[in-house]
Amino acid sequence: MIGKDNLVKQFTLALIGTFIAALGIRLIVVSGLGADAISTLVLGLLQHIPLRFGTISLLFNAIVLAIIFFYDRSMVGIGSVINGFGVGLCLNLIDSLGLLHTIPEVLNYPSVVVGTVVFGVGTGIYLLANAGSAAYESLMIVLQRILKVSVKTARIILDGSFFLAGFLLGGTIGFGTVIVLVLMGPSLELTLNYLPKWRIFRTRKVN
């Protein structure tokens, strides 16, 4: 049986990871050099929908989680809800506080590099909470099951589809997109490999 303390740890890690990931996303987007797949789609949608970036992100995750819930509810946990709604809410909070609206042009590349690393660390901390799959990762798994392909292939198809849709809608794809693709994986991997060395980052999965 999972103790109350461990549930609190999972909840806390999910919250912290989600906020850090949102901060990373904001740093990437404000660079104006391109972004991750979901952000590219959201940036495209922003050209046609009069809502804030965080609000569109929240609505997207909510729709995906609803689909995942009816497809396989075992994939959805409290962490899924925290991440699904939390990223958008945190992005809106950062926006409301007037933070990172613009940056000097000289900081564009440092911003996307630091943002990608921060995004990877935040995602890693969220995953260490073991409290449910995030919306995008769940969508990838569903696609992998439907197409009967490898996870790597499903991820490529999903990312490619979102990048293309976002670009066609008016989103930005640039050198920053390449930086995200190159640095995101290593940042996430290092986080998952090294943070569990500290007991505070070790949890058991919620059933």
PDB file of N, CA, C and O in Angstrom, residues 38 60-81 83-84 123 126-127 131-146 151 154-155 158-159 162 205:
ATOM      1  N   ILE A  38       4.148  20.833 -29.862  1.00  0.00           N
ATOM      2  CA  ILE A  38       2.879  21.361 -29.353  1.00  0.00           C
ATOM      3  C   ILE A  38       2.859  22.883 -29.413  1.00  0.00           C
ATOM      4  O   ILE A  38       1.870  23.490 -29.828  1.00  0.00           O
ATOM      5  N   PHE A  60      -6.133  22.350 -25.413  1.00  0.00           N
ATOM      6  CA  PHE A  60      -5.605  21.235 -26.202  1.00  0.00           C
ATOM      7  C   PHE A  60      -5.391  20.016 -25.309  1.00  0.00           C
ATOM      8  O   PHE A  60      -5.820  18.900 -25.640  1.00  0.00           O
ATOM      9  N   ASN A  61      -4.711  20.220 -24.185  1.00  0.00           N
ATOM     10  CA  ASN A  61      -4.445  19.106 -23.269  1.00  0.00           C
ATOM     11  C   ASN A  61      -5.726  18.510 -22.706  1.00  0.00           C
ATOM     12  O   ASN A  61      -5.829  17.294 -22.521  1.00  0.00           O
ATOM     13  N   ALA A  62      -6.708  19.361 -22.437  1.00  0.00           N
ATOM     14  CA  ALA A  62      -7.983  18.880 -21.899  1.00  0.00           C
ATOM     15  C   ALA A  62      -8.687  17.977 -22.908  1.00  0.00           C
ATOM     16  O   ALA A  62      -9.223  16.915 -22.549  1.00  0.00           O
ATOM     17  N   ILE A  63      -8.669  18.376 -24.186  1.00  0.00           N
ATOM     18  CA  ILE A  63      -9.298  17.568 -25.239  1.00  0.00           C
ATOM     19  C   ILE A  63      -8.579  16.234 -25.390  1.00  0.00           C
ATOM     20  O   ILE A  63      -9.205  15.176 -25.474  1.00  0.00           O
ATOM     21  N   VAL A  64      -7.237  16.276 -25.386  1.00  0.00           N
ATOM     22  CA  VAL A  64      -6.451  15.047 -25.523  1.00  0.00           C
ATOM     23  C   VAL A  64      -6.696  14.116 -24.341  1.00  0.00           C
ATOM     24  O   VAL A  64      -6.890  12.904 -24.522  1.00  0.00           O
ATOM     25  N   LEU A  65      -6.710  14.656 -23.133  1.00  0.00           N
ATOM     26  CA  LEU A  65      -6.941  13.826 -21.946  1.00  0.00           C
ATOM     27  C   LEU A  65      -8.324  13.183 -21.980  1.00  0.00           C
ATOM     28  O   LEU A  65      -8.493  12.033 -21.553  1.00  0.00           O
ATOM     29  N   ALA A  66      -9.316  13.915 -22.480  1.00  0.00           N
ATOM     30  CA  ALA A  66     -10.668  13.358 -22.584  1.00  0.00           C
ATOM     31  C   ALA A  66     -10.673  12.176 -23.547  1.00  0.00           C
ATOM     32  O   ALA A  66     -11.286  11.131 -23.273  1.00  0.00           O
ATOM     33  N   ILE A  67      -9.977  12.329 -24.661  1.00  0.00           N
ATOM     34  CA  ILE A  67      -9.883  11.240 -25.640  1.00  0.00           C
ATOM     35  C   ILE A  67      -9.178  10.037 -25.029  1.00  0.00           C
ATOM     36  O   ILE A  67      -9.634   8.888 -25.165  1.00  0.00           O
ATOM     37  N   ILE A  68      -8.062  10.294 -24.337  1.00  0.00           N
ATOM     38  CA  ILE A  68      -7.286   9.213 -23.717  1.00  0.00           C
ATOM     39  C   ILE A  68      -8.105   8.506 -22.646  1.00  0.00           C
ATOM     40  O   ILE A  68      -8.068   7.275 -22.516  1.00  0.00           O
ATOM     41  N   PHE A  69      -8.877   9.275 -21.887  1.00  0.00           N
ATOM     42  CA  PHE A  69      -9.677   8.702 -20.808  1.00  0.00           C
ATOM     43  C   PHE A  69     -10.670   7.682 -21.353  1.00  0.00           C
ATOM     44  O   PHE A  69     -10.852   6.599 -20.791  1.00  0.00           O
ATOM     45  N   PHE A  70     -11.314   8.012 -22.442  1.00  0.00           N
ATOM     46  CA  PHE A  70     -12.295   7.091 -23.020  1.00  0.00           C
ATOM     47  C   PHE A  70     -11.627   5.946 -23.784  1.00  0.00           C
ATOM     48  O   PHE A  70     -12.218   4.881 -23.939  1.00  0.00           O
ATOM     49  N   TYR A  71     -10.403   6.173 -24.237  1.00  0.00           N
ATOM     50  CA  TYR A  71      -9.677   5.121 -24.948  1.00  0.00           C
ATOM     51  C   TYR A  71      -9.090   4.110 -23.962  1.00  0.00           C
ATOM     52  O   TYR A  71      -9.229   2.902 -24.132  1.00  0.00           O
ATOM     53  N   ASP A  72      -8.414   4.622 -22.929  1.00  0.00           N
ATOM     54  CA  ASP A  72      -7.797   3.751 -21.915  1.00  0.00           C
ATOM     55  C   ASP A  72      -7.579   4.569 -20.657  1.00  0.00           C
ATOM     56  O   ASP A  72      -6.532   5.196 -20.478  1.00  0.00           O
ATOM     57  N   ARG A  73      -8.576   4.552 -19.772  1.00  0.00           N
ATOM     58  CA  ARG A  73      -8.525   5.407 -18.584  1.00  0.00           C
ATOM     59  C   ARG A  73      -7.393   5.059 -17.626  1.00  0.00           C
ATOM     60  O   ARG A  73      -7.033   5.869 -16.766  1.00  0.00           O
ATOM     61  N   SER A  74      -6.802   3.865 -17.781  1.00  0.00           N
ATOM     62  CA  SER A  74      -5.696   3.482 -16.897  1.00  0.00           C
ATOM     63  C   SER A  74      -4.464   4.353 -17.147  1.00  0.00           C
ATOM     64  O   SER A  74      -3.562   4.421 -16.309  1.00  0.00           O
ATOM     65  N   MET A  75      -4.404   5.026 -18.286  1.00  0.00           N
ATOM     66  CA  MET A  75      -3.274   5.886 -18.607  1.00  0.00           C
ATOM     67  C   MET A  75      -3.368   7.245 -17.930  1.00  0.00           C
ATOM     68  O   MET A  75      -2.387   7.993 -17.880  1.00  0.00           O
ATOM     69  N   VAL A  76      -4.542   7.567 -17.424  1.00  0.00           N
ATOM     70  CA  VAL A  76      -4.771   8.882 -16.827  1.00  0.00           C
ATOM     71  C   VAL A  76      -4.723   8.806 -15.305  1.00  0.00           C
ATOM     72  O   VAL A  76      -5.400   7.988 -14.691  1.00  0.00           O
ATOM     73  N   GLY A  77      -3.880   9.650 -14.708  1.00  0.00           N
ATOM     74  CA  GLY A  77      -3.771   9.723 -13.255  1.00  0.00           C
ATOM     75  C   GLY A  77      -3.856  11.164 -12.801  1.00  0.00           C
ATOM     76  O   GLY A  77      -4.056  12.077 -13.623  1.00  0.00           O
ATOM     77  N   ILE A  78      -3.685  11.400 -11.511  1.00  0.00           N
ATOM     78  CA  ILE A  78      -3.758  12.760 -10.981  1.00  0.00           C
ATOM     79  C   ILE A  78      -2.685  13.642 -11.605  1.00  0.00           C
ATOM     80  O   ILE A  78      -2.892  14.824 -11.875  1.00  0.00           O
ATOM     81  N   GLY A  79      -1.527  13.025 -11.902  1.00  0.00           N
ATOM     82  CA  GLY A  79      -0.456  13.786 -12.541  1.00  0.00           C
ATOM     83  C   GLY A  79      -0.826  14.228 -13.936  1.00  0.00           C
ATOM     84  O   GLY A  79      -0.418  15.304 -14.394  1.00  0.00           O
ATOM     85  N   SER A  80      -1.601  13.405 -14.633  1.00  0.00           N
ATOM     86  CA  SER A  80      -2.050  13.753 -15.985  1.00  0.00           C
ATOM     87  C   SER A  80      -2.885  15.023 -15.937  1.00  0.00           C
ATOM     88  O   SER A  80      -2.759  15.903 -16.802  1.00  0.00           O
ATOM     89  N   VAL A  81      -3.747  15.107 -14.947  1.00  0.00           N
ATOM     90  CA  VAL A  81      -4.610  16.280 -14.790  1.00  0.00           C
ATOM     91  C   VAL A  81      -3.780  17.500 -14.394  1.00  0.00           C
ATOM     92  O   VAL A  81      -3.963  18.600 -14.938  1.00  0.00           O
ATOM     93  N   ASN A  83      -0.600  18.071 -14.963  1.00  0.00           N
ATOM     94  CA  ASN A  83       0.207  18.505 -16.100  1.00  0.00           C
ATOM     95  C   ASN A  83      -0.660  19.077 -17.217  1.00  0.00           C
ATOM     96  O   ASN A  83      -0.345  20.119 -17.802  1.00  0.00           O
ATOM     97  N   GLY A  84      -1.778  18.394 -17.503  1.00  0.00           N
ATOM     98  CA  GLY A  84      -2.646  18.814 -18.596  1.00  0.00           C
ATOM     99  C   GLY A  84      -3.189  20.218 -18.418  1.00  0.00           C
ATOM    100  O   GLY A  84      -3.223  21.016 -19.363  1.00  0.00           O
ATOM    101  N   THR A 123      10.092  18.317 -17.395  1.00  0.00           N
ATOM    102  CA  THR A 123       9.399  17.112 -17.857  1.00  0.00           C
ATOM    103  C   THR A 123       9.911  15.885 -17.127  1.00  0.00           C
ATOM    104  O   THR A 123       9.128  15.002 -16.748  1.00  0.00           O
ATOM    105  N   TYR A 126       8.498  15.796 -13.637  1.00  0.00           N
ATOM    106  CA  TYR A 126       7.101  15.368 -13.712  1.00  0.00           C
ATOM    107  C   TYR A 126       7.011  13.854 -13.893  1.00  0.00           C
ATOM    108  O   TYR A 126       6.214  13.179 -13.232  1.00  0.00           O
ATOM    109  N   LEU A 127       7.816  13.299 -14.783  1.00  0.00           N
ATOM    110  CA  LEU A 127       7.785  11.864 -15.042  1.00  0.00           C
ATOM    111  C   LEU A 127       8.215  11.065 -13.810  1.00  0.00           C
ATOM    112  O   LEU A 127       7.709   9.971 -13.557  1.00  0.00           O
ATOM    113  N   ALA A 131       2.815   9.640 -11.652  1.00  0.00           N
ATOM    114  CA  ALA A 131       1.423   9.860 -11.258  1.00  0.00           C
ATOM    115  C   ALA A 131       0.476   9.923 -12.449  1.00  0.00           C
ATOM    116  O   ALA A 131      -0.632  10.429 -12.334  1.00  0.00           O
ATOM    117  N   GLY A 132       0.889   9.380 -13.583  1.00  0.00           N
ATOM    118  CA  GLY A 132       0.033   9.394 -14.761  1.00  0.00           C
ATOM    119  C   GLY A 132       0.740   9.995 -15.950  1.00  0.00           C
ATOM    120  O   GLY A 132       1.577  10.889 -15.806  1.00  0.00           O
ATOM    121  N   SER A 133       0.433   9.517 -17.135  1.00  0.00           N
ATOM    122  CA  SER A 133       1.080  10.007 -18.354  1.00  0.00           C
ATOM    123  C   SER A 133       0.591  11.405 -18.722  1.00  0.00           C
ATOM    124  O   SER A 133      -0.577  11.741 -18.527  1.00  0.00           O
ATOM    125  N   ALA A 134       1.496  12.211 -19.262  1.00  0.00           N
ATOM    126  CA  ALA A 134       1.117  13.526 -19.763  1.00  0.00           C
ATOM    127  C   ALA A 134       0.298  13.339 -21.038  1.00  0.00           C
ATOM    128  O   ALA A 134       0.372  12.299 -21.693  1.00  0.00           O
ATOM    129  N   ALA A 135      -0.474  14.352 -21.403  1.00  0.00           N
ATOM    130  CA  ALA A 135      -1.388  14.241 -22.534  1.00  0.00           C
ATOM    131  C   ALA A 135      -0.667  13.872 -23.828  1.00  0.00           C
ATOM    132  O   ALA A 135      -1.085  12.958 -24.548  1.00  0.00           O
ATOM    133  N   TYR A 136       0.415  14.562 -24.136  1.00  0.00           N
ATOM    134  CA  TYR A 136       1.105  14.336 -25.411  1.00  0.00           C
ATOM    135  C   TYR A 136       1.726  12.943 -25.461  1.00  0.00           C
ATOM    136  O   TYR A 136       1.663  12.260 -26.486  1.00  0.00           O
ATOM    137  N   GLU A 137       2.333  12.525 -24.348  1.00  0.00           N
ATOM    138  CA  GLU A 137       2.938  11.193 -24.290  1.00  0.00           C
ATOM    139  C   GLU A 137       1.860  10.110 -24.413  1.00  0.00           C
ATOM    140  O   GLU A 137       2.065   9.077 -25.051  1.00  0.00           O
ATOM    141  N   SER A 138       0.707  10.343 -23.810  1.00  0.00           N
ATOM    142  CA  SER A 138      -0.404   9.391 -23.921  1.00  0.00           C
ATOM    143  C   SER A 138      -0.886   9.293 -25.361  1.00  0.00           C
ATOM    144  O   SER A 138      -1.178   8.208 -25.858  1.00  0.00           O
ATOM    145  N   LEU A 139      -0.963  10.440 -26.037  1.00  0.00           N
ATOM    146  CA  LEU A 139      -1.388  10.463 -27.431  1.00  0.00           C
ATOM    147  C   LEU A 139      -0.407   9.676 -28.299  1.00  0.00           C
ATOM    148  O   LEU A 139      -0.812   8.961 -29.228  1.00  0.00           O
ATOM    149  N   MET A 140       0.883   9.790 -27.966  1.00  0.00           N
ATOM    150  CA  MET A 140       1.900   9.053 -28.695  1.00  0.00           C
ATOM    151  C   MET A 140       1.710   7.545 -28.532  1.00  0.00           C
ATOM    152  O   MET A 140       1.813   6.781 -29.499  1.00  0.00           O
ATOM    153  N   ILE A 141       1.405   7.121 -27.313  1.00  0.00           N
ATOM    154  CA  ILE A 141       1.203   5.699 -27.048  1.00  0.00           C
ATOM    155  C   ILE A 141      -0.024   5.173 -27.795  1.00  0.00           C
ATOM    156  O   ILE A 141      -0.012   4.072 -28.359  1.00  0.00           O
ATOM    157  N   VAL A 142      -1.088   5.962 -27.807  1.00  0.00           N
ATOM    158  CA  VAL A 142      -2.298   5.572 -28.534  1.00  0.00           C
ATOM    159  C   VAL A 142      -1.995   5.423 -30.024  1.00  0.00           C
ATOM    160  O   VAL A 142      -2.421   4.451 -30.667  1.00  0.00           O
ATOM    161  N   LEU A 143      -1.260   6.384 -30.574  1.00  0.00           N
ATOM    162  CA  LEU A 143      -0.894   6.327 -31.987  1.00  0.00           C
ATOM    163  C   LEU A 143      -0.048   5.090 -32.273  1.00  0.00           C
ATOM    164  O   LEU A 143      -0.237   4.410 -33.296  1.00  0.00           O
ATOM    165  N   GLN A 144       0.858   4.795 -31.365  1.00  0.00           N
ATOM    166  CA  GLN A 144       1.728   3.621 -31.526  1.00  0.00           C
ATOM    167  C   GLN A 144       0.912   2.329 -31.538  1.00  0.00           C
ATOM    168  O   GLN A 144       1.157   1.422 -32.337  1.00  0.00           O
ATOM    169  N   ARG A 145      -0.096   2.266 -30.687  1.00  0.00           N
ATOM    170  CA  ARG A 145      -0.958   1.071 -30.625  1.00  0.00           C
ATOM    171  C   ARG A 145      -1.813   0.945 -31.887  1.00  0.00           C
ATOM    172  O   ARG A 145      -1.967  -0.144 -32.441  1.00  0.00           O
ATOM    173  N   ILE A 146      -2.357   2.056 -32.337  1.00  0.00           N
ATOM    174  CA  ILE A 146      -3.241   2.028 -33.505  1.00  0.00           C
ATOM    175  C   ILE A 146      -2.483   1.662 -34.777  1.00  0.00           C
ATOM    176  O   ILE A 146      -2.938   0.842 -35.582  1.00  0.00           O
ATOM    177  N   VAL A 151       7.599   2.980 -30.715  1.00  0.00           N
ATOM    178  CA  VAL A 151       7.357   4.245 -30.018  1.00  0.00           C
ATOM    179  C   VAL A 151       8.108   5.373 -30.721  1.00  0.00           C
ATOM    180  O   VAL A 151       7.585   6.485 -30.888  1.00  0.00           O
ATOM    181  N   ALA A 154       6.227   6.345 -33.808  1.00  0.00           N
ATOM    182  CA  ALA A 154       5.001   7.054 -33.433  1.00  0.00           C
ATOM    183  C   ALA A 154       5.312   8.489 -33.032  1.00  0.00           C
ATOM    184  O   ALA A 154       4.583   9.421 -33.385  1.00  0.00           O
ATOM    185  N   ARG A 155       6.426   8.682 -32.307  1.00  0.00           N
ATOM    186  CA  ARG A 155       6.808  10.024 -31.866  1.00  0.00           C
ATOM    187  C   ARG A 155       7.170  10.898 -33.071  1.00  0.00           C
ATOM    188  O   ARG A 155       6.787  12.073 -33.135  1.00  0.00           O
ATOM    189  N   LEU A 158       3.962  11.817 -34.859  1.00  0.00           N
ATOM    190  CA  LEU A 158       3.185  12.784 -34.081  1.00  0.00           C
ATOM    191  C   LEU A 158       3.829  14.160 -34.133  1.00  0.00           C
ATOM    192  O   LEU A 158       3.155  15.164 -34.418  1.00  0.00           O
ATOM    193  N   ASP A 159       5.135  14.222 -33.856  1.00  0.00           N
ATOM    194  CA  ASP A 159       5.839  15.505 -33.892  1.00  0.00           C
ATOM    195  C   ASP A 159       5.751  16.125 -35.280  1.00  0.00           C
ATOM    196  O   ASP A 159       5.476  17.324 -35.427  1.00  0.00           O
ATOM    197  N   PHE A 162       2.339  17.626 -35.964  1.00  0.00           N
ATOM    198  CA  PHE A 162       2.086  18.861 -35.224  1.00  0.00           C
ATOM    199  C   PHE A 162       2.912  20.016 -35.780  1.00  0.00           C
ATOM    200  O   PHE A 162       2.419  21.144 -35.881  1.00  0.00           O
ATOM    201  N   LYS A 205       4.801   4.098  -8.295  1.00  0.00           N
ATOM    202  CA  LYS A 205       3.671   4.433  -9.159  1.00  0.00           C
ATOM    203  C   LYS A 205       2.344   4.334  -8.436  1.00  0.00           C
ATOM    204  O   LYS A 205       2.100   3.412  -7.673  1.00  0.00           O
TER     205      LYS A 205
END
